[in-house]
Each structure stands twice: as structure tokens, then as C-alpha cells.
XYZ file of C-alpha atoms in Angstrom:
662
model
C 30.379 4.401 -8.598
C 30.183 3.325 -5.204
C 32.952 3.157 -2.560
C 33.915 4.663 0.713
C 30.556 4.108 2.656
C 29.848 1.400 0.434
C 30.987 -1.954 -0.989
C 34.463 -1.928 -3.392
C 33.575 -0.309 -6.740
C 32.823 -1.725 -10.340
C 36.255 -1.281 -12.495
C 36.007 1.036 -15.058
C 37.396 0.171 -18.055
C 37.592 3.770 -20.145
C 38.289 2.420 -23.700
C 39.753 -0.109 -24.253
C 37.994 -3.990 -24.071
C 38.304 -5.517 -21.177
C 39.883 -9.223 -20.876
C 36.274 -10.896 -20.059
C 34.116 -8.024 -20.912
C 33.093 -6.968 -17.468
C 33.028 -4.871 -14.533
C 33.608 -6.350 -11.107
C 31.193 -4.778 -8.463
C 30.638 -6.805 -5.996
C 27.079 -6.403 -3.589
C 28.390 -7.504 -0.145
C 25.396 -5.884 1.324
C 26.468 -2.733 3.203
C 23.627 -0.806 3.166
C 23.981 0.637 6.494
C 26.568 2.830 5.069
C 26.391 3.147 1.417
C 26.162 5.781 -1.265
C 26.528 6.813 -4.242
C 29.298 9.286 -5.557
C 28.647 8.331 -9.287
C 26.242 11.386 -10.406
C 27.953 13.682 -8.267
C 27.668 17.771 -9.206
C 30.809 18.473 -10.500
C 33.758 20.626 -9.091
C 32.181 24.320 -10.829
C 28.979 23.825 -9.280
C 30.511 23.012 -5.942
C 32.235 25.822 -5.675
C 29.466 28.117 -6.664
C 27.665 26.640 -3.710
C 30.696 26.685 -1.146
C 30.596 30.739 -2.441
C 26.358 30.988 -2.303
C 27.087 29.309 1.505
C 29.888 31.940 2.451
C 27.561 35.058 1.585
C 24.616 33.363 3.740
C 27.366 32.671 6.660
C 28.274 36.534 5.625
C 24.945 38.187 5.465
C 24.019 36.183 8.856
C 27.110 37.956 10.855
C 26.622 41.450 9.042
C 23.291 41.732 8.979
C 21.943 39.413 11.704
C 17.927 38.661 11.665
C 16.859 41.556 10.035
C 13.470 41.319 7.973
C 15.686 41.598 4.437
C 18.398 39.943 5.062
C 16.961 36.874 6.442
C 14.655 36.471 3.697
C 17.681 37.035 0.870
C 20.120 34.644 3.223
C 17.645 32.136 3.218
C 17.488 31.901 -0.062
C 21.207 31.964 -0.723
C 21.160 29.367 1.649
C 18.671 27.390 -0.082
C 20.041 27.619 -3.641
C 23.755 26.406 -1.937
C 22.012 23.648 -0.614
C 20.376 23.128 -3.839
C 23.416 23.296 -6.184
C 25.236 21.155 -3.708
C 22.630 18.614 -2.134
C 20.021 17.427 -4.951
C 21.723 13.908 -4.878
C 22.385 13.773 -1.419
C 18.559 14.351 -1.093
C 17.299 12.126 -3.339
C 19.560 9.106 -2.539
C 19.004 9.653 1.062
C 15.098 9.890 1.713
C 15.510 6.993 -0.580
C 17.212 4.940 1.667
C 14.877 6.376 4.523
C 12.291 4.995 2.696
C 13.604 1.645 2.960
C 14.472 1.701 6.400
C 18.059 2.411 5.831
C 20.421 4.821 7.793
C 23.185 5.700 5.323
C 25.081 8.526 5.003
C 23.009 10.481 2.908
C 20.057 9.706 5.062
C 22.141 11.709 8.075
C 22.982 14.014 6.102
C 19.543 15.171 4.713
C 17.720 15.023 7.886
C 21.138 16.943 9.973
C 20.969 19.636 7.097
C 16.904 19.682 6.783
C 16.654 20.304 10.818
C 19.537 22.790 11.056
C 17.446 24.804 8.233
C 13.864 24.283 10.168
C 15.447 25.293 13.367
C 16.572 29.108 11.814
C 20.294 27.701 11.234
C 20.633 27.750 7.593
C 23.715 29.398 7.011
C 24.800 26.253 8.495
C 22.948 23.747 6.884
C 24.481 25.504 3.362
C 27.665 25.114 4.622
C 27.178 21.538 5.900
C 25.856 20.547 2.915
C 28.381 22.198 0.708
C 31.408 21.195 2.697
C 30.095 17.598 2.309
C 29.159 17.137 -1.415
C 33.066 19.133 -1.755
C 34.335 16.286 1.083
C 32.229 13.634 -1.360
C 34.288 14.525 -4.515
C 37.708 15.049 -3.616
C 37.281 11.584 -1.820
C 35.270 9.702 -4.791
C 38.809 11.366 -6.855
C 41.171 9.768 -4.442
C 39.985 6.579 -3.915
C 39.758 6.570 -7.986
C 43.291 6.708 -7.735
C 43.955 4.042 -5.986
C 41.674 1.636 -7.861
C 42.874 2.679 -11.134
C 46.414 2.531 -10.401
C 46.448 -0.616 -12.365
C 43.924 0.526 -15.282
C 47.138 1.895 -16.304
C 48.401 -1.143 -17.686
C 45.356 -1.112 -19.944
C 47.435 1.181 -22.491
C 50.646 -0.795 -22.445
C 49.601 -3.131 -25.469
C 48.982 -1.854 -28.533
C 45.692 -1.374 -29.881
C 47.259 -2.891 -33.807
C 49.756 -5.361 -34.975
C 51.777 -6.093 -38.109
C 50.664 -9.211 -39.055
C 51.885 -11.728 -41.972
C 49.730 -12.476 -44.568
C 49.108 -15.311 -46.913
C 50.875 -13.888 -49.868
C 54.147 -12.802 -47.895
C 52.778 -9.172 -47.345
C 53.019 -7.371 -44.222
C 49.038 -5.545 -42.715
C 48.422 -4.045 -39.150
C 44.787 -5.401 -38.282
C 43.191 -4.470 -34.569
C 45.152 -6.952 -31.849
C 41.909 -7.890 -30.910
C 41.417 -9.638 -34.621
C 44.838 -11.704 -34.558
C 44.396 -15.400 -34.613
C 46.410 -17.549 -32.389
C 49.784 -18.978 -34.207
C 49.809 -15.514 -36.947
C 53.390 -14.008 -37.140
C 53.794 -10.925 -35.650
C 56.334 -8.084 -36.502
C 57.607 -5.563 -34.098
C 60.489 -3.038 -34.571
C 62.839 -1.140 -32.077
C 61.375 0.796 -29.683
C 57.840 -0.874 -30.361
C 55.942 -2.557 -27.295
C 54.772 -6.003 -28.436
C 51.024 -5.970 -28.499
C 50.181 -10.001 -28.026
C 51.763 -12.928 -26.023
C 54.065 -15.318 -28.007
C 56.721 -17.515 -28.425
C 59.945 -15.727 -30.606
C 60.274 -17.138 -34.520
C 63.521 -15.056 -35.708
C 65.205 -12.242 -34.823
C 66.985 -11.307 -31.758
C 66.950 -8.242 -29.309
C 66.481 -7.084 -25.421
C 63.030 -6.340 -24.234
C 62.011 -4.095 -21.477
C 59.538 -6.530 -19.530
C 59.066 -3.968 -16.526
C 55.542 -3.276 -16.591
C 54.457 -7.305 -16.526
C 56.987 -8.617 -14.454
C 58.841 -6.296 -12.488
C 62.049 -6.341 -13.953
C 64.461 -4.037 -14.059
C 66.720 -5.134 -16.148
C 66.039 -5.659 -20.165
C 65.675 -9.628 -20.792
C 67.647 -10.622 -24.125
C 65.133 -12.873 -26.477
C 65.349 -15.052 -29.313
C 63.860 -18.099 -30.960
C 61.949 -20.223 -28.840
C 61.373 -17.151 -26.428
C 58.332 -16.411 -24.893
C 57.388 -12.304 -25.386
C 54.184 -10.416 -23.010
C 52.105 -8.426 -24.737
C 52.483 -4.520 -23.478
C 56.290 -5.177 -22.837
C 58.988 -3.187 -25.087
C 61.170 -4.122 -27.793
C 64.889 -2.441 -27.181
C 67.096 -2.437 -30.461
C 66.439 -5.442 -32.744
C 63.627 -6.279 -34.696
C 61.044 -9.574 -33.959
C 58.964 -11.992 -35.074
C 56.771 -14.168 -33.057
C 54.270 -16.375 -33.175
C 51.165 -15.715 -31.172
C 50.160 -17.645 -28.211
C 47.246 -16.155 -26.529
C 44.517 -13.798 -27.687
C 44.592 -10.216 -27.056
C 41.804 -11.262 -24.133
C 43.871 -13.758 -22.545
C 47.743 -12.195 -22.649
C 49.560 -12.653 -19.342
C 48.640 -8.474 -19.334
C 45.392 -8.869 -19.383
C 45.355 -12.059 -16.678
C 47.215 -9.197 -14.449
C 44.842 -6.724 -14.875
C 41.674 -9.236 -14.667
C 43.054 -10.493 -11.514
C 44.014 -7.045 -9.659
C 40.596 -6.128 -10.376
C 38.896 -9.061 -9.214
C 41.315 -8.661 -6.334
C 39.972 -5.386 -5.436
C 36.441 -6.140 -5.603
C 37.631 -8.499 -2.527
C 36.824 -7.920 0.903
C 40.148 -7.899 3.138
C 39.164 -9.010 6.952
C 39.978 -5.721 8.596
C 37.774 -4.351 6.063
C 34.787 -6.846 6.792
C 35.422 -5.739 10.727
C 34.993 -2.151 9.829
C 32.071 -2.747 7.717
C 30.613 -4.696 10.771
C 31.596 -2.032 13.067
C 29.703 0.646 11.140
C 26.787 -1.382 10.586
C 26.325 -0.560 14.603
C 28.127 2.687 15.056
C 25.818 4.902 12.622
C 22.238 3.565 14.076
C 23.961 3.569 17.354
C 24.898 7.521 17.148
C 21.596 7.863 15.126
C 19.762 6.400 18.857
C 22.573 9.052 20.774
C 20.820 11.925 18.795
C 17.463 11.326 18.935
C 18.030 11.020 22.813
C 20.276 13.929 23.162
C 16.841 15.937 20.827
C 13.885 14.233 23.330
C 15.845 13.801 26.669
C 17.816 17.007 26.649
C 14.690 19.224 27.264
C 13.022 16.387 29.047
C 15.273 15.171 31.386
C 17.785 17.856 32.058
C 15.657 21.614 31.405
C 17.681 22.444 27.899
C 16.195 23.823 25.299
C 14.240 22.239 22.673
C 16.657 24.209 19.867
C 19.825 23.447 21.673
C 19.059 20.312 22.486
C 17.927 19.505 18.520
C 20.488 21.326 17.305
C 23.373 18.833 19.076
C 21.254 16.086 18.290
C 21.601 17.197 14.173
C 25.728 18.129 15.235
C 25.800 14.433 16.658
C 24.218 13.558 13.159
C 26.788 14.861 10.736
C 29.777 13.026 13.354
C 27.906 9.811 13.199
C 29.185 9.833 9.376
C 30.790 6.680 9.248
C 32.777 7.933 5.791
C 36.480 8.287 7.206
C 36.323 5.137 9.057
C 34.892 2.879 6.074
C 37.300 4.243 3.247
C 40.096 3.961 5.763
C 39.944 -0.051 4.246
C 39.487 -0.373 0.860
C 41.856 2.676 -0.652
C 44.525 1.230 1.476
C 44.428 -2.245 0.321
C 43.656 -1.471 -3.043
C 46.960 0.640 -3.066
C 48.641 -2.283 -1.803
C 47.304 -4.359 -4.064
C 48.346 -1.866 -6.867
C 52.032 -1.106 -5.738
C 52.437 -4.740 -5.787
C 51.060 -5.575 -9.296
C 53.706 -2.870 -10.176
C 56.541 -4.866 -8.652
C 55.505 -7.934 -10.456
C 53.404 -9.314 -7.258
C 50.158 -10.142 -8.275
C 47.907 -10.740 -5.408
C 44.639 -12.512 -5.546
C 42.872 -10.588 -2.647
C 43.039 -8.280 0.134
C 43.066 -11.489 2.535
C 45.753 -12.825 1.275
C 47.726 -9.730 1.255
C 46.748 -9.532 5.130
C 47.502 -13.086 5.702
C 51.034 -12.326 4.202
C 52.092 -11.131 7.565
C 51.097 -14.003 9.850
C 53.453 -16.322 8.207
C 55.516 -18.086 10.257
C 57.465 -20.512 8.011
C 57.572 -20.357 4.408
C 58.057 -24.041 2.112
C 60.467 -23.378 -0.851
C 60.068 -26.188 -4.170
C 63.891 -26.953 -5.540
C 63.394 -26.820 -9.205
C 62.528 -23.288 -10.373
C 61.858 -21.848 -7.439
C 65.719 -21.659 -5.304
C 67.556 -23.030 -8.794
C 66.827 -21.531 -12.049
C 64.933 -24.052 -12.801
C 67.245 -24.177 -16.569
C 69.084 -27.651 -15.539
C 71.493 -28.856 -18.143
C 72.786 -32.496 -18.794
C 76.027 -32.803 -17.839
C 76.284 -36.648 -18.046
C 74.487 -39.661 -18.669
C 75.499 -43.317 -19.149
C 74.392 -46.795 -20.637
C 73.382 -49.293 -17.778
C 73.145 -52.547 -17.938
C 75.148 -55.902 -18.609
C 73.907 -56.247 -22.475
C 74.901 -52.631 -23.087
C 72.786 -51.654 -25.296
C 73.827 -49.336 -28.551
C 73.832 -45.933 -26.853
C 72.209 -43.817 -30.435
C 69.331 -45.959 -29.611
C 69.020 -45.512 -25.902
C 69.426 -41.415 -26.653
C 66.412 -41.612 -28.890
C 64.110 -43.424 -26.737
C 65.073 -41.260 -23.682
C 64.710 -37.858 -25.642
C 61.304 -39.257 -27.038
C 60.115 -39.716 -23.907
C 61.727 -36.440 -22.735
C 59.922 -34.439 -25.044
C 56.828 -35.087 -23.557
C 56.875 -33.856 -20.477
C 57.279 -29.917 -19.301
C 59.238 -30.793 -16.581
C 62.357 -28.445 -16.517
C 64.726 -32.013 -15.812
C 62.781 -33.579 -19.011
C 63.482 -31.064 -21.096
C 67.079 -30.413 -20.091
C 67.538 -34.033 -21.186
C 65.496 -33.679 -24.691
C 67.324 -31.069 -25.486
C 70.745 -32.278 -24.046
C 70.152 -35.716 -26.364
C 69.304 -33.335 -29.155
C 68.145 -36.939 -30.858
C 65.562 -37.279 -33.458
C 62.281 -37.337 -32.643
C 60.196 -40.588 -32.395
C 56.745 -41.609 -31.917
C 55.478 -42.307 -28.554
C 52.363 -43.962 -27.570
C 50.446 -44.304 -24.108
C 52.340 -41.320 -22.758
C 51.449 -40.907 -19.483
C 52.540 -38.581 -16.446
C 53.268 -40.095 -13.322
C 53.281 -36.847 -10.852
C 56.219 -36.886 -8.343
C 58.013 -40.183 -10.494
C 58.580 -39.312 -14.843
C 56.681 -40.562 -17.244
C 55.947 -43.430 -19.184
C 55.207 -44.316 -22.730
C 56.003 -47.147 -25.575
C 58.464 -46.185 -28.168
C 58.198 -48.308 -31.288
C 55.725 -50.849 -29.182
C 58.627 -51.149 -26.042
C 56.919 -50.375 -22.726
C 59.843 -48.001 -21.131
C 59.349 -45.422 -17.948
C 62.146 -42.303 -17.566
C 61.716 -41.252 -13.972
C 63.744 -40.734 -10.361
C 65.470 -43.120 -8.065
C 61.870 -43.669 -6.137
C 60.351 -44.840 -9.585
C 63.133 -47.629 -10.137
C 62.992 -48.577 -6.858
C 59.136 -49.066 -6.688
C 59.835 -51.015 -9.619
C 62.651 -53.039 -7.701
C 65.048 -52.566 -10.262
C 67.665 -51.010 -8.167
C 70.307 -53.068 -6.925
C 73.540 -52.370 -4.507
C 75.896 -51.194 -7.501
C 73.346 -48.935 -9.007
C 72.466 -47.303 -5.358
C 76.327 -46.856 -5.449
C 76.575 -44.810 -8.649
C 73.277 -42.499 -7.701
C 74.930 -41.663 -4.084
C 78.226 -40.750 -5.997
C 76.541 -38.054 -8.005
C 73.485 -37.215 -6.264
C 76.598 -36.231 -3.519
C 77.699 -33.626 -6.582
C 73.975 -32.572 -6.224
C 73.093 -33.470 -9.396
C 69.475 -34.796 -9.941
C 68.951 -38.217 -11.477
C 66.539 -39.228 -13.875
C 66.901 -43.218 -14.979
C 65.419 -45.098 -18.217
C 63.838 -48.561 -17.527
C 62.046 -51.274 -19.696
C 60.568 -53.997 -18.133
C 63.904 -56.381 -17.750
C 65.845 -53.368 -16.581
C 67.599 -50.095 -15.966
C 69.160 -48.933 -19.095
C 70.633 -45.936 -18.835
C 71.519 -42.722 -16.226
C 71.127 -39.307 -16.869
C 72.723 -36.414 -14.264
C 71.117 -33.331 -14.815
C 72.480 -29.836 -13.174
C 70.646 -26.623 -12.134
C 72.339 -23.595 -10.346
C 70.712 -21.803 -7.338
C 69.682 -18.386 -7.949
C 71.890 -15.683 -6.795
C 68.259 -14.115 -5.562
C 67.603 -17.002 -3.649
C 70.590 -16.896 -0.841
C 69.404 -12.978 -0.157
C 65.451 -14.003 -0.247
C 66.020 -16.751 2.396
C 68.296 -14.446 4.172
C 65.122 -11.850 4.548
C 63.087 -14.426 5.425
C 65.121 -15.429 8.196
C 65.498 -11.920 9.003
C 61.500 -11.404 9.051
C 61.485 -14.093 11.456
C 60.058 -16.504 8.678
C 61.595 -20.454 8.670
C 62.514 -21.215 5.125
C 62.064 -25.619 4.645
C 63.034 -26.923 1.102
C 60.360 -29.412 -0.346
C 61.157 -31.272 -3.293
C 60.571 -33.976 -4.969
C 64.601 -34.648 -5.444
C 67.135 -36.490 -4.007
C 67.497 -36.046 -0.623
C 71.414 -35.575 -1.093
C 70.960 -32.754 -4.519
C 67.971 -31.141 -1.823
C 70.554 -31.195 0.899
C 73.515 -29.869 -1.219
C 71.162 -26.955 -2.693
C 69.867 -26.003 0.160
C 73.504 -25.962 1.907
C 74.162 -23.221 -1.047
C 71.047 -21.546 -0.063
C 71.382 -21.297 3.478
C 68.257 -23.370 4.749
C 69.025 -25.553 7.430
C 65.723 -27.849 7.518
C 65.373 -29.966 4.244
C 62.684 -33.239 3.156
C 63.527 -34.790 0.128
C 61.932 -37.592 -2.095
C 58.415 -35.670 -1.452
C 55.547 -36.908 -4.068
C 52.535 -34.563 -4.141
C 50.598 -36.179 -1.605
C 53.792 -35.958 0.407
C 54.414 -32.176 -0.188
C 50.680 -31.482 1.475
C 51.784 -33.468 4.413
C 54.317 -31.727 5.149
C 52.642 -28.244 4.510
C 50.077 -29.197 7.264
C 52.930 -31.001 9.624
C 54.349 -27.376 9.718
C 50.815 -25.525 10.331
C 50.856 -27.509 13.058
C 54.558 -26.938 13.975
C 55.140 -23.525 13.076
C 51.554 -21.547 12.799
C 50.505 -20.128 9.456
C 52.479 -21.578 6.574
C 52.941 -20.437 3.114
C 54.305 -22.534 -0.129
C 56.272 -21.647 -3.178
C 56.343 -23.576 -6.065
C 55.876 -23.455 -9.786
C 55.013 -27.071 -11.036
C 51.677 -29.008 -11.315
C 53.162 -31.311 -8.315
C 53.164 -28.214 -6.174
C 49.659 -27.350 -6.894
C 47.964 -29.567 -3.859
C 50.579 -28.183 -1.271
C 50.152 -24.465 -2.630
C 46.315 -24.796 -2.260
C 46.446 -26.131 0.867
C 49.057 -23.128 2.416
C 47.851 -20.280 4.340
C 49.318 -18.182 1.556
C 50.425 -20.214 -1.906
C 53.104 -18.403 -4.111
C 53.768 -19.559 -7.672
C 56.449 -18.476 -9.374
C 54.565 -17.016 -12.444
C 57.011 -16.739 -15.219
C 58.153 -20.130 -15.300
C 54.902 -22.072 -13.465
C 52.295 -24.112 -15.087
C 48.901 -22.763 -14.933
C 47.821 -25.410 -12.575
C 50.180 -23.895 -10.561
C 49.101 -20.293 -10.973
C 45.563 -21.219 -10.276
C 46.269 -22.638 -6.910
C 48.314 -20.136 -5.731
C 47.126 -16.818 -3.865
C 50.251 -14.863 -5.335
C 51.670 -15.282 -8.560
C 55.372 -13.799 -8.328
C 55.435 -12.817 -12.129
C 59.336 -12.487 -12.755
C 60.606 -15.827 -10.611
C 62.754 -13.877 -7.957
C 62.062 -15.296 -4.917
C 62.622 -11.909 -3.279
C 59.389 -11.129 -3.825
C 58.263 -13.257 -1.052
C 60.273 -11.445 1.491
C 58.647 -8.208 0.258
C 55.286 -9.751 -0.159
C 55.390 -10.172 3.552
C 57.424 -6.340 4.694
C 54.542 -4.939 1.994
C 51.350 -7.404 4.210
C 52.537 -5.908 7.710
C 53.352 -2.435 6.690
C 49.389 -2.451 5.118
C 47.942 -3.673 7.969
C 49.962 -0.945 10.439
C 48.361 1.635 7.984
C 45.004 0.197 8.103
C 45.051 0.174 11.904
C 46.404 3.709 11.715
C 43.710 4.786 9.903
C 41.398 3.195 12.257
C 42.524 4.879 15.305
C 42.631 8.009 13.548
C 39.096 7.755 11.987
C 37.538 6.648 15.306
C 39.903 9.153 17.370
C 38.573 12.349 15.655
C 34.999 10.841 16.126
C 35.462 10.416 19.554
C 36.894 14.305 19.876
C 33.966 15.736 18.099
C 31.181 13.468 19.645
C 32.672 14.773 22.941
C 32.300 18.296 22.017
C 29.325 18.009 20.198
C 27.371 16.605 23.590
C 29.453 19.589 25.691
C 28.202 21.748 23.225
C 31.095 23.296 21.918
C 31.186 21.910 18.518
C 29.124 23.116 15.531
C 27.957 21.444 12.586
C 30.082 22.515 10.187
C 33.578 21.970 12.509
C 32.053 18.515 12.601
C 31.637 17.985 9.006
C 35.039 20.129 8.916
C 36.033 17.183 10.984
C 34.975 14.563 8.884
C 36.285 15.722 6.037
C 40.010 16.167 7.256
C 39.213 12.664 8.567
C 38.603 11.341 5.397
C 41.514 13.049 3.296
C 43.711 12.134 5.650
C 43.009 8.411 5.732
C 42.779 8.613 2.313
C 46.122 9.821 1.627
C 47.655 7.574 4.692
C 45.702 5.042 2.596
C 47.602 6.218 -0.935
C 51.190 6.147 0.532
C 51.265 2.626 -0.446
C 50.936 3.348 -4.022
C 54.601 4.440 -4.114
C 56.130 1.196 -1.430
C 59.337 0.021 -2.412
C 61.524 -3.193 -1.446
C 63.200 -2.196 1.353
């Protein structure tokens, strides 16, 4: 699999059906420095090659260039090079035939040149050490890339499914049909996504959402594949195929993110594309110019040039960025933060403002109907109005509508010509009667709001209630007041954003009085209410002009345009709509707003580690380039330096796998 001096790797799916049946390796044209680790020699073969290289060095040191020792030493060195370098030579000469200067080409020329001028012990040592460094690097990079792949093993391969005759039978999870009833016992993992139909239990959702505490589940609650059932038996109705569960989509999205290149990585790739041929030209200039211009011995000049070729390996420089970014993406996923690409991860550190939706983002998103009353002079039948409102509310997926439908608990009625009115409400015909169920703005637009109604609405809004009105063509029929509670985590998240220097701003379609009440509770100073989707989009653009890079956090369809326009869009995943999750750059799987400042901190830490690695790699290269030109660096010292630099930047990048919240 390609990495290090190439492009991000294709993903491995050993032993599991991948959600979409494909890898995600991408060709980004990085052919100035690409090389392949996929079929390299194993540890045993490399250990033998290193032993032979050491034997060649000892023969040369102890016996010098005596006839018998020289012949034996040449044979031992050639064997060491053959054991460790066949793949390097094959790929190196193939690259040279195509006119490419990749690392394999550099090493092939350097080792062959050293062998030809009589430095065969060093040639053997360089090739053996280089191959060992490549193996260690490949294993370390695989650890970063595959950190998320362990999630694949979380979902059981078998599910216990209810049969038509009432019996239960285990069958492959991949073959379970939608709407099938599945049973899980205490201690078992959930095999598929679904909705609980029978039983009560608590479920450890940390593999999917990052939540540290188990979540209570009962009829009507959602369960996710890969989570662990604690104490009670549950039955649930399957809502997603094995290839489309939340867990499968997380893995798929992270793999796609790992295959994309972050801005710093693109910069490094461009730099390496210039650096490698530049050092190659410098080595050629030393080999030819040293003897011709400065009277150096040809063999000394050629040796210096060969050392420079080894120094020219950009491996440590180029591996520094993908390992770091992939480690950060995996660490975020383990915390329930699904970042859709390295560029979004890096951009999060630049945010100066975060726009926050109210319902389901700052508040719990589980409002309750706390009051409703019949309006109008005629005072129609209360039970009739309850049925009409419940019929319309039941068709909407908005949390306020759901609260109304649950609070009224009226019998279901047929709704015809149903249509959502984004940012306003819904409309439809119930029993042949044209009705709307919407917010204050909708009633105003219909010209059905008078002074008395305004005063009544204001009374409720000052209490932080969200108001919905039922109206027909004649006028407003009923008022429904819904109240939502602010999440405890929202206050902490807002305070943390402010400590990070990020300005929190509330953008909501709810009335301004309610919005200001919730904002005060959360500690947010800037509030904009009564916003339609287009208004939220305009508000994001205004914040970008005024403050700079702006993020958006939301969970509904009406948030999607603003999420897409923001520099970084955060969707609250567990409660969010598919549209919002698709439009966002980051999905917070557990709806905990504290994950937003956590993402910004991780972004800043990732950026710092990236530049630590770049400076470390270039600094070591610069030191040994000077030593090589001064004639004090040997080839094996150069390859040790490259090997050491590579392992240092990989280890530094892998530290992000252990990233924890501050």
C-alpha cells in the first residue's frame, strides 16, 4: 500500500464486508516521490540482510582489502543488498525509465554507485537500513490508518431474527431485511441499526457517539449497530441494511477523509516535488564540479554526491503530514466527532465565530407542549382542533411539531396536499379543510395577526416558549406553547468557545424573545431570531465579512444552506436530519455541543504537530546536507539520519491517537 512518499493509502478491509464494497486509495499524481511498501521483504529476511551487512563491514574493518577478504566481502555485501533491495531496485529502475526521481530511484543510484566505487560495505548497510526503516515506517503508518478500522469488528456478523412462524433464528447480519425484528440479549452487541419495539435496557453507545455513560432505551428509541446492550433483553425493528448502518457510514466517511489531502499535506507534496530533483542536481554538480573546479579526487566527489542522494530522500518530510492528519481523524472519530476530511480538520483552528442553531443544538431538542388554548370569536370545538393540529404536526419531523403531536395525543387523521414551509411551518388539508400550522412569521405573512394576538404571543415568548399557531382561511384557531430546556453541556461549550477566542452567535427561526431568553441562559451575547433558511445563509456571510472564518452548527433541513456556506459546518448527528449531516463538514454523533471546542482544540494541536514534524524533518536534512558537503557524513550515517527522522515524525504524529479533551 502506498504512503510516506506517495499518496494516502488505500484502505484495508480484512475479513469484513466493507459498507460500499470498495477501497478508497486515490492517485494524486505524487510521482516525484512515490514508492510502494506493499510487497517488501519481511522482518526475518531483513534481519538476515542486516546481519550480512554487518559481516561485510567487519570483514572490511578487520581484513582490509586483502584478496580473499575483498572477494568474500563483495559476495556478502551483494547478498545483503539482494535480500533487502530487490523491490527497491525493481521500482527504482522502473521509475528512472519513466523519467521519475522517486525515493527508490535515488536509493538504487546511491547503492549502485557506492558498490561501484568500492564502498560495498556501506552500500550493503545503506540498503539494509533503508529497507528496515521502510518496514517500520509502513507498520507505524498502518497503525494510524487502521486505528478506525477496529470499528469494523464491533458489529456482530450474526443476528437473531424473528421468523414468520414465531421462532427465532440466527442469520448473517448482511442478509437481514429491513423491518425485520431482531432480538438481543444482555451483554450482546447490537448487529444493526433499528428502533426498539419491546423491552427496556441501557446501551453503551461510546463506539458510535463517544458518550461515556450508557443510555437508557425503550420502545421507540433508536439503537445503533456496534453498541453494547447492558442488562435487559431488547427487540427492535431493523431500519438500515448492514452496509448502511450509522457505524458503516462512520467508517466509510473516515476512510474517505483519510484519503483526502489536507492543505499542509498539499504544501509538503509541492515542496518535495521541488526538493528531491533539486538535491539530485546538487549531487550531480558535486560529482562533476568538485574534480573539475576544485581539484577534488573523483572518487571522493562521487562519494559525497552519493551521500547527498541518500540525504535527498523526502520520506520523513512527506510521511509527516498524512500520519498526523490520519491520527487526528481517528482520535476525533473515537470521541464521536466525524470529520469529513483533513482540510476541514485544519480549517477548524482558523474559526473566529460559531453560529449556533437553538432547537436541538443549544437546547435538548426534546420540547414539550406546556400550554395550548383555543382562539377566535367562535371558539370552535377544542377536541376537534386538537385532532386537526395533531394530524398536521404528526407529519412534520421538526422537534416542536413532534412535541405538539405527542402532547395532544389525538387520533390519527388523513392529511392531503401536505407541504412543509421551511422556516415557517406546514400546511395541508384535513377533512377537506385547508389549514396551516406554523410560527408567528407565517401568521403575519397571512395577515392574520392583530394587536390582541401580538400581546398574547409576547406574554408566552417572554417566558422562553416557542409558539405555533393553527389557522385556516378565516383566521387563527389555536395557540400551542412549547418549551425546551437548555443542555447543561451547552453552557460549558459556550464558555469554552469564548476561552478559545471564538465568538458564539445564536441564529434561529424562533421568535426573538424566546431566542434571547435561551441565549441568556447559555451565555451568548449575540442573537438573531425569526430567521428563514435564506436569512441564516445571509447571517453566515455577514459574520464572515465582520469576524472572519465562521462555523455553523445545526441539525435541521433549514440549517443545511448555512452549514454548506460556513467555513466549517457542524451537524448534530444523533438528532440531525440526513440533509444537515450531508451538508456539514463535521458531524457530532452524540449531540454534545462541547465537541465543537474540542474539535477546534484538536485542529490547533494537529496544526502544531504538523509543523513540528516539518521543521524536524527539514532540520535534520539540512544538518546532514552540510555535513555531506563538508565530507564528514558517511552514507550509513545519512540513512540512519533519514531513518531516525522518519521514525521521530511518525511517533510524534501518532501521539494524536491518544488525544483527549482538555
